[in-house]
């Protein structure tokens, strides 16, 4: 009997964060459960084998801030950024794993779900280390900018959302260290959560050993690499908008239902997809589709099934 096709679904950090701004753990669990019911439905139907990745942008910034405040007001040493990524990967993986198990139990289709600690190799000479660009944490008001810069933070203004965000290095992912383990688990019928927060960034030394790197890897680019390594049939990026737009925020704004890799790259060359928002998502889909010929889709969580059917979202084709 043939196996169902393999889907890699990438969730934004907002998929596990209360949209009303309630930062309590119960509120985040409630939001994660909503997401799990939608994603779990794809597995319940038997249509797909499933690997799930997720972001951690808001959460890792908050974790980093907690560490720095604890260091300033107590006697705890500050945590390096790679450990903050690992901590949030574990915490968010736990929330998503438990929520998926519960959602599948509710649906009468129990399954084994496993969250896997995942490392991603980056190049220590990547120019991104000298040009922080990845937004992390919450929005910051103008009144706090000078103080935070004195602490050594790199900050970047977000004119669309009316505030500032902390930015950190975001090097390009080169290798998913645990890709083989993910493949083995999928082959055994496990729903795998991997690559959380873009994976824990590590550098491979001359002797082959790995050491952590102070960065946050873009989760969509890391997910595209994992999807390509696994030979996935489809790569689905779930975000807070229904589809990609060109001319966004202008009188010429137009939703894109379908485009080829060449068309997508032409739009990127025009600056249609900003680096801080849709740009990495479109780039990630182009990499996956270009390397595998598979199906790449961007859409919102409620439209996940419709997006895979070509009835919603933006599809990128070879």
mmCIF file of C-alpha atoms in Angstrom:
data_model
loop_
_atom_site.group_PDB
_atom_site.id
_atom_site.type_symbol
_atom_site.label_atom_id
_atom_site.label_comp_id
_atom_site.label_asym_id
_atom_site.label_seq_id
_atom_site.Cartn_x
_atom_site.Cartn_y
_atom_site.Cartn_z
ATOM 1 C CA UNK A 1 0.000 0.000 0.000
ATOM 2 C CA UNK A 2 1.378 3.401 -0.955
ATOM 3 C CA UNK A 3 2.138 5.894 1.779
ATOM 4 C CA UNK A 4 0.448 9.297 1.976
ATOM 5 C CA UNK A 5 2.514 12.204 0.656
ATOM 6 C CA UNK A 6 4.763 14.078 3.083
ATOM 7 C CA UNK A 7 3.888 17.614 4.158
ATOM 8 C CA UNK A 8 6.172 20.010 6.014
ATOM 9 C CA UNK A 9 4.058 22.730 7.658
ATOM 10 C CA UNK A 10 5.815 25.802 9.070
ATOM 11 C CA UNK A 11 3.985 27.739 11.781
ATOM 12 C CA UNK A 12 4.783 31.294 12.785
ATOM 13 C CA UNK A 13 5.508 32.089 16.421
ATOM 14 C CA UNK A 14 2.111 33.831 16.474
ATOM 15 C CA UNK A 15 0.452 30.423 16.067
ATOM 16 C CA UNK A 16 1.269 29.739 19.718
ATOM 17 C CA UNK A 17 0.725 33.217 21.124
ATOM 18 C CA UNK A 18 -2.546 34.802 22.213
ATOM 19 C CA UNK A 19 -3.593 37.335 19.528
ATOM 20 C CA UNK A 20 -5.116 39.647 22.155
ATOM 21 C CA UNK A 21 -1.748 40.101 23.854
ATOM 22 C CA UNK A 22 -2.330 37.902 26.900
ATOM 23 C CA UNK A 23 1.185 36.570 27.550
ATOM 24 C CA UNK A 24 0.202 34.038 30.218
ATOM 25 C CA UNK A 25 0.958 30.367 29.688
ATOM 26 C CA UNK A 26 -2.736 29.304 29.816
ATOM 27 C CA UNK A 27 -3.555 31.814 27.057
ATOM 28 C CA UNK A 28 -0.679 30.544 24.921
ATOM 29 C CA UNK A 29 -1.818 26.944 25.461
ATOM 30 C CA UNK A 30 -5.356 27.882 24.386
ATOM 31 C CA UNK A 31 -4.023 29.479 21.201
ATOM 32 C CA UNK A 32 -1.757 26.498 20.531
ATOM 33 C CA UNK A 33 -4.705 24.140 20.933
ATOM 34 C CA UNK A 34 -6.644 26.070 18.273
ATOM 35 C CA UNK A 35 -3.693 25.715 15.927
ATOM 36 C CA UNK A 36 -3.267 22.020 16.763
ATOM 37 C CA UNK A 37 -6.881 21.231 15.880
ATOM 38 C CA UNK A 38 -6.438 22.751 12.424
ATOM 39 C CA UNK A 39 -3.067 21.145 11.710
ATOM 40 C CA UNK A 40 -4.043 17.836 13.279
ATOM 41 C CA UNK A 41 -7.000 17.620 10.926
ATOM 42 C CA UNK A 42 -4.565 17.134 8.048
ATOM 43 C CA UNK A 43 -3.175 14.044 9.778
ATOM 44 C CA UNK A 44 -6.553 12.724 10.972
ATOM 45 C CA UNK A 45 -7.809 12.525 7.401
ATOM 46 C CA UNK A 46 -4.885 10.297 6.422
ATOM 47 C CA UNK A 47 -4.100 12.602 3.514
ATOM 48 C CA UNK A 48 -0.618 13.504 4.710
ATOM 49 C CA UNK A 49 2.361 12.356 6.700
ATOM 50 C CA UNK A 50 3.278 15.386 8.741
ATOM 51 C CA UNK A 51 6.364 17.271 9.907
ATOM 52 C CA UNK A 52 5.724 20.544 11.730
ATOM 53 C CA UNK A 53 8.176 23.374 12.245
ATOM 54 C CA UNK A 54 7.547 26.594 14.132
ATOM 55 C CA UNK A 55 8.919 30.045 14.776
ATOM 56 C CA UNK A 56 9.917 31.587 18.091
ATOM 57 C CA UNK A 57 10.478 35.261 17.276
ATOM 58 C CA UNK A 58 8.329 36.761 20.038
ATOM 59 C CA UNK A 59 9.246 34.095 22.572
ATOM 60 C CA UNK A 60 13.033 34.044 22.121
ATOM 61 C CA UNK A 61 13.207 37.820 22.452
ATOM 62 C CA UNK A 62 11.237 37.658 25.687
ATOM 63 C CA UNK A 63 13.439 34.838 26.978
ATOM 64 C CA UNK A 64 16.562 36.826 26.168
ATOM 65 C CA UNK A 65 15.140 39.826 28.029
ATOM 66 C CA UNK A 66 14.321 37.691 31.092
ATOM 67 C CA UNK A 67 17.895 36.418 31.114
ATOM 68 C CA UNK A 68 19.365 39.913 30.902
ATOM 69 C CA UNK A 69 17.089 41.289 33.634
ATOM 70 C CA UNK A 70 17.940 38.361 35.910
ATOM 71 C CA UNK A 71 21.622 39.067 35.311
ATOM 72 C CA UNK A 72 21.257 42.790 36.055
ATOM 73 C CA UNK A 73 19.195 42.376 39.222
ATOM 74 C CA UNK A 74 20.619 39.187 40.651
ATOM 75 C CA UNK A 75 23.573 36.903 40.395
ATOM 76 C CA UNK A 76 22.630 34.702 37.443
ATOM 77 C CA UNK A 77 24.909 34.660 34.417
ATOM 78 C CA UNK A 78 23.241 35.749 31.152
ATOM 79 C CA UNK A 79 22.216 32.991 28.764
ATOM 80 C CA UNK A 80 23.796 32.924 25.296
ATOM 81 C CA UNK A 81 21.408 33.345 22.386
ATOM 82 C CA UNK A 82 21.768 29.758 21.143
ATOM 83 C CA UNK A 83 20.677 28.479 24.573
ATOM 84 C CA UNK A 84 17.695 30.864 24.510
ATOM 85 C CA UNK A 85 16.738 29.374 21.147
ATOM 86 C CA UNK A 86 17.100 25.874 22.588
ATOM 87 C CA UNK A 87 15.005 26.758 25.638
ATOM 88 C CA UNK A 88 12.171 28.185 23.559
ATOM 89 C CA UNK A 89 12.402 25.293 21.111
ATOM 90 C CA UNK A 90 11.850 22.907 23.996
ATOM 91 C CA UNK A 91 9.074 24.911 25.632
ATOM 92 C CA UNK A 92 7.143 25.604 22.445
ATOM 93 C CA UNK A 93 7.735 22.047 21.240
ATOM 94 C CA UNK A 94 6.208 20.769 24.480
ATOM 95 C CA UNK A 95 3.153 23.007 24.082
ATOM 96 C CA UNK A 96 2.621 22.018 20.468
ATOM 97 C CA UNK A 97 3.293 18.317 21.097
ATOM 98 C CA UNK A 98 0.829 18.122 23.983
ATOM 99 C CA UNK A 99 -1.786 20.143 22.101
ATOM 100 C CA UNK A 100 -1.504 17.916 19.026
ATOM 101 C CA UNK A 101 -1.798 14.766 21.130
ATOM 102 C CA UNK A 102 -4.915 16.198 22.778
ATOM 103 C CA UNK A 103 -6.419 17.412 19.497
ATOM 104 C CA UNK A 104 -5.922 14.015 17.857
ATOM 105 C CA UNK A 105 -7.390 12.315 20.937
ATOM 106 C CA UNK A 106 -10.452 14.577 20.665
ATOM 107 C CA UNK A 107 -10.798 13.610 17.016
ATOM 108 C CA UNK A 108 -10.686 9.900 17.842
ATOM 109 C CA UNK A 109 -7.431 9.428 15.954
ATOM 110 C CA UNK A 110 -4.631 9.113 18.524
ATOM 111 C CA UNK A 111 -1.120 9.240 17.117
ATOM 112 C CA UNK A 112 2.465 9.397 18.285
ATOM 113 C CA UNK A 113 3.782 12.970 18.249
ATOM 114 C CA UNK A 114 7.433 13.753 19.019
ATOM 115 C CA UNK A 115 9.227 17.086 19.344
ATOM 116 C CA UNK A 116 12.886 16.748 18.373
ATOM 117 C CA UNK A 117 15.666 19.063 19.523
ATOM 118 C CA UNK A 118 17.115 20.260 16.228
ATOM 119 C CA UNK A 119 20.439 21.924 15.424
ATOM 120 C CA UNK A 120 21.166 23.835 12.225
ATOM 121 C CA UNK A 121 24.684 24.373 10.913
ATOM 122 C CA UNK A 122 25.535 27.927 9.845
ATOM 123 C CA UNK A 123 28.723 29.443 8.424
ATOM 124 C CA UNK A 124 30.706 31.328 11.067
ATOM 125 C CA UNK A 125 31.822 33.742 8.317
ATOM 126 C CA UNK A 126 28.260 34.535 7.236
ATOM 127 C CA UNK A 127 28.022 38.346 6.879
ATOM 128 C CA UNK A 128 24.734 38.233 8.813
ATOM 129 C CA UNK A 129 26.761 38.034 12.038
ATOM 130 C CA UNK A 130 27.913 41.626 11.501
ATOM 131 C CA UNK A 131 24.514 42.883 10.274
ATOM 132 C CA UNK A 132 21.724 41.962 12.728
ATOM 133 C CA UNK A 133 18.396 41.810 10.884
ATOM 134 C CA UNK A 134 16.116 39.212 12.502
ATOM 135 C CA UNK A 135 13.355 40.807 14.640
ATOM 136 C CA UNK A 136 12.792 39.099 17.999
ATOM 137 C CA UNK A 137 10.647 39.921 21.001
ATOM 138 C CA UNK A 138 7.763 42.324 21.360
ATOM 139 C CA UNK A 139 7.239 45.774 19.858
ATOM 140 C CA UNK A 140 9.168 48.501 21.676
ATOM 141 C CA UNK A 141 7.998 52.098 22.156
ATOM 142 C CA UNK A 142 10.106 55.084 21.126
ATOM 143 C CA UNK A 143 10.589 56.081 24.763
ATOM 144 C CA UNK A 144 12.661 52.934 25.486
ATOM 145 C CA UNK A 145 14.911 52.974 22.425
ATOM 146 C CA UNK A 146 17.816 55.019 23.834
ATOM 147 C CA UNK A 147 17.962 53.025 27.063
ATOM 148 C CA UNK A 148 17.955 49.687 25.254
ATOM 149 C CA UNK A 149 20.632 50.811 22.821
ATOM 150 C CA UNK A 150 22.806 51.721 25.794
ATOM 151 C CA UNK A 151 22.399 48.105 26.925
ATOM 152 C CA UNK A 152 23.906 47.040 23.618
ATOM 153 C CA UNK A 153 20.716 46.067 21.811
ATOM 154 C CA UNK A 154 20.476 46.419 18.042
ATOM 155 C CA UNK A 155 17.058 47.908 17.223
ATOM 156 C CA UNK A 156 15.194 48.445 13.984
ATOM 157 C CA UNK A 157 12.062 50.493 13.387
ATOM 158 C CA UNK A 158 8.950 48.776 12.031
ATOM 159 C CA UNK A 159 6.930 51.598 10.426
ATOM 160 C CA UNK A 160 4.052 49.287 9.502
ATOM 161 C CA UNK A 161 3.433 48.317 13.134
ATOM 162 C CA UNK A 162 4.372 51.608 14.754
ATOM 163 C CA UNK A 163 7.328 50.747 16.937
ATOM 164 C CA UNK A 164 10.767 49.175 17.201
ATOM 165 C CA UNK A 165 12.015 45.594 17.516
ATOM 166 C CA UNK A 166 15.222 44.075 18.689
ATOM 167 C CA UNK A 167 17.197 42.501 15.835
ATOM 168 C CA UNK A 168 19.796 39.728 16.014
ATOM 169 C CA UNK A 169 22.036 37.940 13.537
ATOM 170 C CA UNK A 170 20.245 35.549 11.178
ATOM 171 C CA UNK A 171 22.731 33.513 9.104
ATOM 172 C CA UNK A 172 21.652 31.253 6.263
ATOM 173 C CA UNK A 173 21.021 27.607 7.246
ATOM 174 C CA UNK A 174 23.442 25.151 5.646
ATOM 175 C CA UNK A 175 22.599 21.752 7.167
ATOM 176 C CA UNK A 176 19.917 20.265 9.409
ATOM 177 C CA UNK A 177 21.932 18.104 11.794
ATOM 178 C CA UNK A 178 18.994 15.881 12.805
ATOM 179 C CA UNK A 179 17.411 15.538 9.329
ATOM 180 C CA UNK A 180 18.121 11.796 9.324
ATOM 181 C CA UNK A 181 16.430 11.354 12.691
ATOM 182 C CA UNK A 182 13.360 13.244 11.447
ATOM 183 C CA UNK A 183 13.191 10.997 8.383
ATOM 184 C CA UNK A 184 13.447 7.849 10.505
ATOM 185 C CA UNK A 185 10.641 8.992 12.811
ATOM 186 C CA UNK A 186 8.397 9.894 9.875
ATOM 187 C CA UNK A 187 9.027 6.473 8.346
ATOM 188 C CA UNK A 188 7.809 4.951 11.630
ATOM 189 C CA UNK A 189 4.542 6.885 11.407
ATOM 190 C CA UNK A 190 5.412 9.576 13.944
ATOM 191 C CA UNK A 191 4.157 13.152 13.563
ATOM 192 C CA UNK A 192 7.375 15.102 14.083
ATOM 193 C CA UNK A 193 7.861 18.611 15.431
ATOM 194 C CA UNK A 194 11.345 19.758 14.414
ATOM 195 C CA UNK A 195 13.402 22.821 13.594
ATOM 196 C CA UNK A 196 11.690 24.944 16.230
ATOM 197 C CA UNK A 197 12.666 28.597 16.016
ATOM 198 C CA UNK A 198 14.682 27.859 12.880
ATOM 199 C CA UNK A 199 16.758 25.305 14.754
ATOM 200 C CA UNK A 200 19.533 25.899 17.278
ATOM 201 C CA UNK A 201 22.344 27.608 15.331
ATOM 202 C CA UNK A 202 25.682 25.818 15.506
ATOM 203 C CA UNK A 203 29.022 26.096 13.748
ATOM 204 C CA UNK A 204 30.991 23.029 12.692
ATOM 205 C CA UNK A 205 34.627 23.285 13.722
ATOM 206 C CA UNK A 206 37.616 21.918 11.821
ATOM 207 C CA UNK A 207 37.575 18.710 13.868
ATOM 208 C CA UNK A 208 33.894 18.116 13.060
ATOM 209 C CA UNK A 209 32.530 19.090 16.466
ATOM 210 C CA UNK A 210 29.659 21.549 16.856
ATOM 211 C CA UNK A 211 29.476 24.721 18.963
ATOM 212 C CA UNK A 212 26.566 27.110 19.457
ATOM 213 C CA UNK A 213 26.376 30.387 17.546
ATOM 214 C CA UNK A 214 24.789 33.681 18.715
ATOM 215 C CA UNK A 215 21.961 33.908 16.205
ATOM 216 C CA UNK A 216 18.368 33.082 15.320
ATOM 217 C CA UNK A 217 17.984 31.284 11.987
ATOM 218 C CA UNK A 218 14.935 32.183 9.909
ATOM 219 C CA UNK A 219 12.472 29.359 10.502
ATOM 220 C CA UNK A 220 11.073 29.445 6.962
ATOM 221 C CA UNK A 221 14.515 29.088 5.352
ATOM 222 C CA UNK A 222 15.441 26.311 7.793
ATOM 223 C CA UNK A 223 12.095 24.611 7.144
ATOM 224 C CA UNK A 224 12.675 24.781 3.391
ATOM 225 C CA UNK A 225 16.036 23.069 3.845
ATOM 226 C CA UNK A 226 14.480 20.364 6.025
ATOM 227 C CA UNK A 227 11.613 19.856 3.560
ATOM 228 C CA UNK A 228 14.110 19.505 0.715
ATOM 229 C CA UNK A 229 16.273 17.066 2.695
ATOM 230 C CA UNK A 230 13.199 14.942 3.449
ATOM 231 C CA UNK A 231 12.006 15.003 -0.165
ATOM 232 C CA UNK A 232 8.662 16.410 0.992
ATOM 233 C CA UNK A 233 5.822 16.551 -1.502
ATOM 234 C CA UNK A 234 4.515 19.875 -0.191
ATOM 235 C CA UNK A 235 5.795 22.741 1.928
ATOM 236 C CA UNK A 236 3.157 24.894 3.611
ATOM 237 C CA UNK A 237 3.989 28.190 5.329
ATOM 238 C CA UNK A 238 1.209 29.268 7.674
ATOM 239 C CA UNK A 239 1.170 32.899 8.720
ATOM 240 C CA UNK A 240 -1.270 35.621 9.754
ATOM 241 C CA UNK A 241 -2.311 36.656 6.231
ATOM 242 C CA UNK A 242 -4.264 34.678 3.652
ATOM 243 C CA UNK A 243 -1.841 35.179 0.760
ATOM 244 C CA UNK A 244 1.073 37.205 -0.599
ATOM 245 C CA UNK A 245 0.490 40.619 -2.176
ATOM 246 C CA UNK A 246 2.343 42.864 -4.588
ATOM 247 C CA UNK A 247 1.984 46.606 -4.213
ATOM 248 C CA UNK A 248 1.097 45.970 -0.583
ATOM 249 C CA UNK A 249 -0.410 49.009 1.143
ATOM 250 C CA UNK A 250 -0.772 50.973 -2.094
ATOM 251 C CA UNK A 251 -3.641 51.703 -4.474
ATOM 252 C CA UNK A 252 -2.149 49.057 -6.782
ATOM 253 C CA UNK A 253 -2.249 46.300 -4.130
ATOM 254 C CA UNK A 254 -2.967 42.908 -5.688
ATOM 255 C CA UNK A 255 -3.249 39.447 -4.158
ATOM 256 C CA UNK A 256 -1.207 36.724 -5.839
ATOM 257 C CA UNK A 257 -2.946 33.365 -6.131
ATOM 258 C CA UNK A 258 -0.235 31.571 -8.077
ATOM 259 C CA UNK A 259 3.232 32.336 -9.414
ATOM 260 C CA UNK A 260 6.232 30.473 -10.730
ATOM 261 C CA UNK A 261 9.625 30.519 -9.057
ATOM 262 C CA UNK A 262 10.865 32.853 -11.808
ATOM 263 C CA UNK A 263 7.938 35.223 -11.281
ATOM 264 C CA UNK A 264 8.423 35.179 -7.521
ATOM 265 C CA UNK A 265 12.114 36.011 -7.852
ATOM 266 C CA UNK A 266 11.304 38.842 -10.274
ATOM 267 C CA UNK A 267 8.900 40.299 -7.711
ATOM 268 C CA UNK A 268 11.592 39.990 -5.030
ATOM 269 C CA UNK A 269 14.052 41.844 -7.263
ATOM 270 C CA UNK A 270 11.461 44.640 -7.480
ATOM 271 C CA UNK A 271 11.302 44.798 -3.690
ATOM 272 C CA UNK A 272 7.704 43.570 -3.540
ATOM 273 C CA UNK A 273 8.324 41.221 -0.615
ATOM 274 C CA UNK A 274 10.168 43.016 2.243
ATOM 275 C CA UNK A 275 12.970 41.244 4.065
ATOM 276 C CA UNK A 276 11.276 41.719 7.429
ATOM 277 C CA UNK A 277 7.967 40.104 6.492
ATOM 278 C CA UNK A 278 7.028 38.179 3.345
ATOM 279 C CA UNK A 279 10.498 38.113 1.769
ATOM 280 C CA UNK A 280 11.970 35.105 3.639
ATOM 281 C CA UNK A 281 8.741 33.143 3.163
ATOM 282 C CA UNK A 282 8.751 33.612 -0.608
ATOM 283 C CA UNK A 283 12.495 32.885 -0.739
ATOM 284 C CA UNK A 284 11.972 29.710 1.295
ATOM 285 C CA UNK A 285 9.260 28.437 -1.030
ATOM 286 C CA UNK A 286 11.381 29.262 -4.073
ATOM 287 C CA UNK A 287 14.280 27.240 -2.651
ATOM 288 C CA UNK A 288 12.057 24.258 -1.876
ATOM 289 C CA UNK A 289 10.141 24.269 -5.158
ATOM 290 C CA UNK A 290 13.309 24.930 -7.150
ATOM 291 C CA UNK A 291 15.145 21.990 -5.582
ATOM 292 C CA UNK A 292 12.317 19.434 -5.439
ATOM 293 C CA UNK A 293 9.607 20.455 -7.894
ATOM 294 C CA UNK A 294 7.120 20.063 -5.051
ATOM 295 C CA UNK A 295 4.181 22.257 -4.113
ATOM 296 C CA UNK A 296 4.802 25.432 -2.093
ATOM 297 C CA UNK A 297 1.995 27.402 -0.426
ATOM 298 C CA UNK A 298 1.668 30.469 1.800
ATOM 299 C CA UNK A 299 -1.632 31.008 3.597
ATOM 300 C CA UNK A 300 -3.260 31.498 6.995
ATOM 301 C CA UNK A 301 -3.851 28.711 9.503
ATOM 302 C CA UNK A 302 -7.650 28.490 8.948
ATOM 303 C CA UNK A 303 -7.004 28.094 5.208
ATOM 304 C CA UNK A 304 -4.418 25.313 5.509
ATOM 305 C CA UNK A 305 -6.506 22.618 3.849
ATOM 306 C CA UNK A 306 -7.864 24.965 1.175
ATOM 307 C CA UNK A 307 -4.355 26.209 0.444
ATOM 308 C CA UNK A 308 -3.067 22.700 -0.200
ATOM 309 C CA UNK A 309 -6.017 22.154 -2.539
ATOM 310 C CA UNK A 310 -5.145 25.298 -4.496
ATOM 311 C CA UNK A 311 -8.327 27.022 -3.347
ATOM 312 C CA UNK A 312 -6.725 29.640 -1.076
ATOM 313 C CA UNK A 313 -3.398 31.275 -0.383
ATOM 314 C CA UNK A 314 -0.484 31.798 -2.744
ATOM 315 C CA UNK A 315 0.968 28.781 -4.541
ATOM 316 C CA UNK A 316 4.490 28.832 -5.962
ATOM 317 C CA UNK A 317 5.078 26.379 -8.804
ATOM 318 C CA UNK A 318 8.280 25.390 -10.657
#
